[in-house]
PDB file of C-alpha atoms in Angstrom:
ATOM      1  CA  LEU A  12     -28.661  13.973  -9.762  1.00  0.00           C
ATOM      2  CA  GLU A  13     -30.293  16.902 -11.543  1.00  0.00           C
ATOM      3  CA  PRO A  14     -29.294  17.177 -14.988  1.00  0.00           C
ATOM      4  CA  GLY A  15     -27.219  20.219 -16.020  1.00  0.00           C
ATOM      5  CA  GLY A  16     -23.879  20.918 -16.472  1.00  0.00           C
ATOM      6  CA  VAL A  17     -20.906  21.675 -13.538  1.00  0.00           C
ATOM      7  CA  ILE A  18     -17.362  22.058 -13.750  1.00  0.00           C
ATOM      8  CA  ALA A  19     -15.191  19.343 -12.607  1.00  0.00           C
ATOM      9  CA  LEU A  20     -12.045  19.587 -11.292  1.00  0.00           C
ATOM     10  CA  ALA A  21      -9.856  16.732 -12.369  1.00  0.00           C
ATOM     11  CA  GLY A  22      -6.482  18.355 -10.639  1.00  0.00           C
ATOM     12  CA  ILE A  23      -4.598  21.422 -10.673  1.00  0.00           C
ATOM     13  CA  ALA A  24      -1.221  21.692 -12.447  1.00  0.00           C
ATOM     14  CA  GLU A  25       1.863  23.704 -12.255  1.00  0.00           C
ATOM     15  CA  GLY A  26       1.178  27.179 -12.021  1.00  0.00           C
ATOM     16  CA  ILE A  27      -1.892  26.757 -10.037  1.00  0.00           C
ATOM     17  CA  ARG A  28      -3.604  25.943 -13.400  1.00  0.00           C
ATOM     18  CA  PRO A  29      -7.182  23.626 -12.883  1.00  0.00           C
ATOM     19  CA  LEU A  30      -7.512  21.218 -14.996  1.00  0.00           C
ATOM     20  CA  THR A  31     -11.209  20.885 -15.367  1.00  0.00           C
ATOM     21  CA  PHE A  32     -13.852  19.413 -18.149  1.00  0.00           C
ATOM     22  CA  GLU A  33     -17.702  20.008 -18.766  1.00  0.00           C
ATOM     23  CA  LEU A  34     -19.625  17.410 -16.776  1.00  0.00           C
ATOM     24  CA  ASP A  35     -23.197  16.830 -17.857  1.00  0.00           C
ATOM     25  CA  ARG A  36     -24.542  15.067 -14.220  1.00  0.00           C
ATOM     26  CA  SER A  37     -27.187  13.509 -16.853  1.00  0.00           C
ATOM     27  CA  ALA A  38     -24.365  11.513 -18.368  1.00  0.00           C
ATOM     28  CA  LEU A  39     -23.285   9.630 -15.144  1.00  0.00           C
ATOM     29  CA  ASP A  40     -26.259   7.252 -15.731  1.00  0.00           C
ATOM     30  CA  ASP A  41     -24.430   6.349 -19.290  1.00  0.00           C
ATOM     31  CA  GLU A  42     -21.805   3.948 -19.036  1.00  0.00           C
ATOM     32  CA  THR A  43     -20.210   4.725 -22.277  1.00  0.00           C
ATOM     33  CA  GLU A  44     -20.424   8.091 -21.600  1.00  0.00           C
ATOM     34  CA  LEU A  45     -19.319   7.828 -17.728  1.00  0.00           C
ATOM     35  CA  GLU A  46     -16.034   6.027 -18.726  1.00  0.00           C
ATOM     36  CA  GLN A  47     -15.092   8.460 -21.503  1.00  0.00           C
ATOM     37  CA  LEU A  48     -15.409  10.880 -18.388  1.00  0.00           C
ATOM     38  CA  VAL A  49     -13.357   8.922 -16.304  1.00  0.00           C
ATOM     39  CA  ARG A  50     -10.657   8.738 -19.381  1.00  0.00           C
ATOM     40  CA  THR A  51     -10.520  12.588 -19.637  1.00  0.00           C
ATOM     41  CA  HIS A  52     -10.016  13.367 -15.953  1.00  0.00           C
ATOM     42  CA  ASN A  53      -7.349  10.535 -16.037  1.00  0.00           C
ATOM     43  CA  ASP A  54      -5.752  11.718 -19.170  1.00  0.00           C
ATOM     44  CA  LEU A  55      -5.952  15.587 -18.163  1.00  0.00           C
ATOM     45  CA  LEU A  56      -3.759  14.356 -15.047  1.00  0.00           C
ATOM     46  CA  VAL A  57      -1.291  11.965 -16.739  1.00  0.00           C
ATOM     47  CA  GLY A  58      -0.335  14.769 -19.211  1.00  0.00           C
ATOM     48  CA  ALA A  59       0.005  17.153 -16.396  1.00  0.00           C
ATOM     49  CA  LEU A  60       2.040  14.990 -14.763  1.00  0.00           C
ATOM     50  CA  ALA A  61       4.482  14.745 -17.650  1.00  0.00           C
ATOM     51  CA  ASP A  62       4.546  18.137 -17.751  1.00  0.00           C
ATOM     52  CA  GLY A  63       6.047  18.402 -13.996  1.00  0.00           C
ATOM     53  CA  GLY A  64       3.775  18.344 -10.959  1.00  0.00           C
ATOM     54  CA  VAL A  65      -0.191  18.093 -10.131  1.00  0.00           C
ATOM     55  CA  VAL A  66      -2.289  17.467  -7.167  1.00  0.00           C
ATOM     56  CA  PRO A  67      -4.596  15.183  -8.380  1.00  0.00           C
ATOM     57  CA  PHE A  68      -8.585  15.049  -7.300  1.00  0.00           C
ATOM     58  CA  ARG A  69     -11.357  12.460  -7.215  1.00  0.00           C
ATOM     59  CA  PHE A  70     -13.203  11.893 -10.307  1.00  0.00           C
ATOM     60  CA  GLY A  71     -16.409  14.095  -9.783  1.00  0.00           C
ATOM     61  CA  THR A  72     -14.803  16.838  -8.010  1.00  0.00           C
ATOM     62  CA  THR A  73     -17.408  19.355  -9.413  1.00  0.00           C
ATOM     63  CA  PHE A  74     -18.359  23.149  -8.747  1.00  0.00           C
ATOM     64  CA  PRO A  75     -21.581  24.763 -10.335  1.00  0.00           C
ATOM     65  CA  ASP A  76     -19.539  27.302 -12.167  1.00  0.00           C
ATOM     66  CA  ARG A  77     -16.049  28.984 -13.350  1.00  0.00           C
ATOM     67  CA  ALA A  78     -16.398  31.349 -10.428  1.00  0.00           C
ATOM     68  CA  ALA A  79     -16.872  29.037  -7.882  1.00  0.00           C
ATOM     69  CA  LEU A  80     -13.723  27.225  -8.954  1.00  0.00           C
ATOM     70  CA  GLU A  81     -11.738  30.224  -8.913  1.00  0.00           C
ATOM     71  CA  ALA A  82     -12.937  31.189  -5.345  1.00  0.00           C
ATOM     72  CA  TRP A  83     -12.073  27.484  -3.660  1.00  0.00           C
ATOM     73  CA  ILE A  84      -8.506  28.049  -5.902  1.00  0.00           C
ATOM     74  CA  ASP A  85      -8.187  31.909  -3.952  1.00  0.00           C
ATOM     75  CA  ARG A  86      -9.279  30.541  -0.678  1.00  0.00           C
ATOM     76  CA  ASN A  87      -6.879  27.691  -0.945  1.00  0.00           C
ATOM     77  CA  ARG A  88      -3.588  28.574  -2.574  1.00  0.00           C
ATOM     78  CA  ALA A  89      -1.373  28.458  -0.058  1.00  0.00           C
ATOM     79  CA  GLN A  90      -1.956  24.879   0.492  1.00  0.00           C
ATOM     80  CA  VAL A  91      -2.576  24.129  -3.369  1.00  0.00           C
ATOM     81  CA  GLU A  92       1.310  25.550  -3.681  1.00  0.00           C
ATOM     82  CA  LEU A  93       2.642  23.782  -1.278  1.00  0.00           C
ATOM     83  CA  GLU A  94       1.029  20.605  -2.171  1.00  0.00           C
ATOM     84  CA  LEU A  95       2.317  21.162  -5.209  1.00  0.00           C
ATOM     85  CA  ALA A  96       5.944  21.458  -4.426  1.00  0.00           C
ATOM     86  CA  ARG A  97       5.534  18.466  -1.854  1.00  0.00           C
ATOM     87  CA  LEU A  98       4.468  16.141  -4.946  1.00  0.00           C
ATOM     88  CA  ARG A  99       6.540  18.107  -7.756  1.00  0.00           C
ATOM     89  CA  GLY A 100       9.047  15.350  -9.047  1.00  0.00           C
ATOM     90  CA  ARG A 101       7.095  12.569  -7.756  1.00  0.00           C
ATOM     91  CA  ALA A 102       4.712   9.954  -9.121  1.00  0.00           C
ATOM     92  CA  GLU A 103       2.636   6.851  -7.955  1.00  0.00           C
ATOM     93  CA  TRP A 104       3.348   3.472  -8.434  1.00  0.00           C
ATOM     94  CA  SER A 105       1.195   0.236  -7.542  1.00  0.00           C
ATOM     95  CA  VAL A 106       2.856  -3.128  -6.985  1.00  0.00           C
ATOM     96  CA  GLU A 107       0.532  -5.689  -6.114  1.00  0.00           C
ATOM     97  CA  ALA A 108       1.865  -9.219  -4.789  1.00  0.00           C
ATOM     98  CA  VAL A 109      -0.193 -12.104  -7.087  1.00  0.00           C
ATOM     99  CA  ALA A 110      -1.097 -15.236  -5.340  1.00  0.00           C
ATOM    100  CA  PRO A 111       0.571 -18.002  -7.194  1.00  0.00           C
ATOM    101  CA  ASP A 112      -1.474 -21.174  -7.844  1.00  0.00           C
ATOM    102  CA  ARG A 113      -1.852 -23.398  -4.903  1.00  0.00           C
ATOM    103  CA  PRO A 114       0.370 -26.595  -5.320  1.00  0.00           C
ATOM    104  CA  GLN A 115      -1.572 -29.500  -4.622  1.00  0.00           C
ATOM    105  CA  GLY A 116      -0.651 -32.116  -2.439  1.00  0.00           C
ATOM    106  CA  GLU A 117       2.701 -32.457  -0.633  1.00  0.00           C
ATOM    107  CA  ARG A 118       4.108 -29.566  -2.845  1.00  0.00           C
ATOM    108  CA  TYR A 119       2.031 -27.229  -0.956  1.00  0.00           C
ATOM    109  CA  LEU A 120       4.206 -27.223   2.408  1.00  0.00           C
ATOM    110  CA  GLU A 121       7.172 -27.266   0.727  1.00  0.00           C
ATOM    111  CA  GLU A 122       6.096 -23.952  -1.605  1.00  0.00           C
ATOM    112  CA  ARG A 123       4.625 -22.089   1.126  1.00  0.00           C
ATOM    113  CA  LEU A 124       8.120 -22.666   3.435  1.00  0.00           C
ATOM    114  CA  ALA A 125      10.273 -21.440   0.269  1.00  0.00           C
ATOM    115  CA  THR A 126       8.301 -18.351  -0.165  1.00  0.00           C
ATOM    116  CA  ALA A 127       7.886 -17.488   3.633  1.00  0.00           C
ATOM    117  CA  VAL A 128      11.909 -16.736   3.698  1.00  0.00           C
ATOM    118  CA  LEU A 129      11.284 -14.155   0.698  1.00  0.00           C
ATOM    119  CA  PRO A 130      12.129 -10.683   1.114  1.00  0.00           C
ATOM    120  CA  ASP A 131       8.638  -8.746   2.178  1.00  0.00           C
ATOM    121  CA  VAL A 132       7.533  -6.885  -0.773  1.00  0.00           C
ATOM    122  CA  ARG A 133       6.386  -3.580   0.932  1.00  0.00           C
ATOM    123  CA  ALA A 134       9.342  -3.442   3.112  1.00  0.00           C
ATOM    124  CA  ARG A 135      11.771  -3.341   0.263  1.00  0.00           C
ATOM    125  CA  LEU A 136       9.854  -1.289  -1.846  1.00  0.00           C
ATOM    126  CA  ALA A 137       9.420   1.076   0.985  1.00  0.00           C
ATOM    127  CA  ASP A 138      13.225   1.436   1.237  1.00  0.00           C
ATOM    128  CA  VAL A 139      13.534   3.271  -2.065  1.00  0.00           C
ATOM    129  CA  SER A 140      10.196   5.259  -1.593  1.00  0.00           C
ATOM    130  CA  GLU A 141       9.059   8.170   0.116  1.00  0.00           C
ATOM    131  CA  GLU A 142       5.815   6.917   1.732  1.00  0.00           C
ATOM    132  CA  ARG A 143       3.743   4.008   1.182  1.00  0.00           C
ATOM    133  CA  ALA A 144      -0.451   3.276   1.353  1.00  0.00           C
ATOM    134  CA  GLY A 145      -0.901  -0.019   1.009  1.00  0.00           C
ATOM    135  CA  ASP A 146       0.121  -1.027  -1.807  1.00  0.00           C
ATOM    136  CA  ALA A 147       0.773   2.372  -3.565  1.00  0.00           C
ATOM    137  CA  TYR A 148       4.091   3.973  -3.403  1.00  0.00           C
ATOM    138  CA  LEU A 149       5.475   7.172  -3.857  1.00  0.00           C
ATOM    139  CA  VAL A 150       8.672   7.503  -5.581  1.00  0.00           C
ATOM    140  CA  ALA A 151      10.789  10.632  -6.463  1.00  0.00           C
ATOM    141  CA  ASN A 152      11.682  10.837 -10.135  1.00  0.00           C
ATOM    142  CA  GLU A 153      15.705   9.985  -9.121  1.00  0.00           C
ATOM    143  CA  GLN A 154      14.784   7.307  -7.112  1.00  0.00           C
ATOM    144  CA  GLN A 155      12.624   5.350 -10.290  1.00  0.00           C
ATOM    145  CA  PRO A 156      16.132   3.356 -11.432  1.00  0.00           C
ATOM    146  CA  ALA A 157      16.436   2.239  -7.853  1.00  0.00           C
ATOM    147  CA  PHE A 158      12.702   1.341  -7.497  1.00  0.00           C
ATOM    148  CA  ALA A 159      12.880  -0.628 -10.623  1.00  0.00           C
ATOM    149  CA  ALA A 160      15.471  -2.494  -9.477  1.00  0.00           C
ATOM    150  CA  ALA A 161      14.008  -3.439  -6.274  1.00  0.00           C
ATOM    151  CA  VAL A 162      10.801  -4.437  -8.143  1.00  0.00           C
ATOM    152  CA  ALA A 163      13.080  -6.512 -10.879  1.00  0.00           C
ATOM    153  CA  GLU A 164      15.031  -8.144  -7.359  1.00  0.00           C
ATOM    154  CA  LEU A 165      11.580  -9.199  -5.853  1.00  0.00           C
ATOM    155  CA  GLU A 166      10.639 -10.787  -8.797  1.00  0.00           C
ATOM    156  CA  ALA A 167      13.855 -12.970  -9.522  1.00  0.00           C
ATOM    157  CA  ALA A 168      13.243 -13.775  -5.925  1.00  0.00           C
ATOM    158  CA  GLY A 169      10.493 -15.398  -7.136  1.00  0.00           C
ATOM    159  CA  HIS A 170       7.716 -12.750  -6.322  1.00  0.00           C
ATOM    160  CA  GLN A 171       4.827 -12.605  -9.101  1.00  0.00           C
ATOM    161  CA  LEU A 172       4.432  -8.680  -8.924  1.00  0.00           C
ATOM    162  CA  ARG A 173       1.506  -6.664 -10.939  1.00  0.00           C
ATOM    163  CA  VAL A 174       3.435  -3.103 -11.356  1.00  0.00           C
ATOM    164  CA  THR A 175       1.394  -0.211 -12.442  1.00  0.00           C
ATOM    165  CA  GLY A 176       2.412   3.439 -12.833  1.00  0.00           C
ATOM    166  CA  PRO A 177       3.576   6.056 -13.154  1.00  0.00           C
ATOM    167  CA  TRP A 178       0.493   7.880 -12.278  1.00  0.00           C
ATOM    168  CA  PRO A 179      -0.760  10.903 -10.442  1.00  0.00           C
ATOM    169  CA  ALA A 180      -0.266  10.661  -6.626  1.00  0.00           C
ATOM    170  CA  TYR A 181      -3.749   9.882  -5.815  1.00  0.00           C
ATOM    171  CA  SER A 182      -2.967   8.139  -2.742  1.00  0.00           C
ATOM    172  CA  PHE A 183      -1.198  10.603  -1.385  1.00  0.00           C
ATOM    173  CA  THR A 184      -2.676  13.887  -2.360  1.00  0.00           C
ATOM    174  CA  ARG A 185      -3.269  15.745   1.108  1.00  0.00           C
ATOM    175  CA  LEU A 186      -5.395  18.402  -0.148  1.00  0.00           C
ATOM    176  CA  ALA A 187      -9.330  17.872  -0.866  1.00  0.00           C
ATOM    177  CA  ALA A 188     -11.546  19.929  -2.590  1.00  0.00           C
TER     178      ALA A 188
END
């Protein structure tokens, strides 16, 4: 990539407010600067999620200047408003089942049979979320307690889970720049 600055779009917040930062393309070659840019991108989105709805964009979504960004928003305003309304009051949670250490010898079959009869993680969490994409779940704010209870129930049943969130709805955004 040629050196030079561009406008990076992290997302669009309530009021069709673009969440932007300056991105010098030469910074993408420096791991320390790249990490800081990714953190800036994420911080903008997490802050907007706390304030209401946000439509997140992938890191590296750029426009040559503010005028090009504003023109894109003007052309896509209706879709952006619909997507903001759809994602308002919702957050993404990631829940991954962590494989337990494999037991040795004859205990292997015994433990394998025991875990086979446990409830299915994805089906149970899908019951208390609006959408599922792999290990990601879109959960409405009012469903957060039910989602947390389902996670606790699954863990009590013996599932080892890695849970992160709430996040902006990266996996569920249907709008691309």
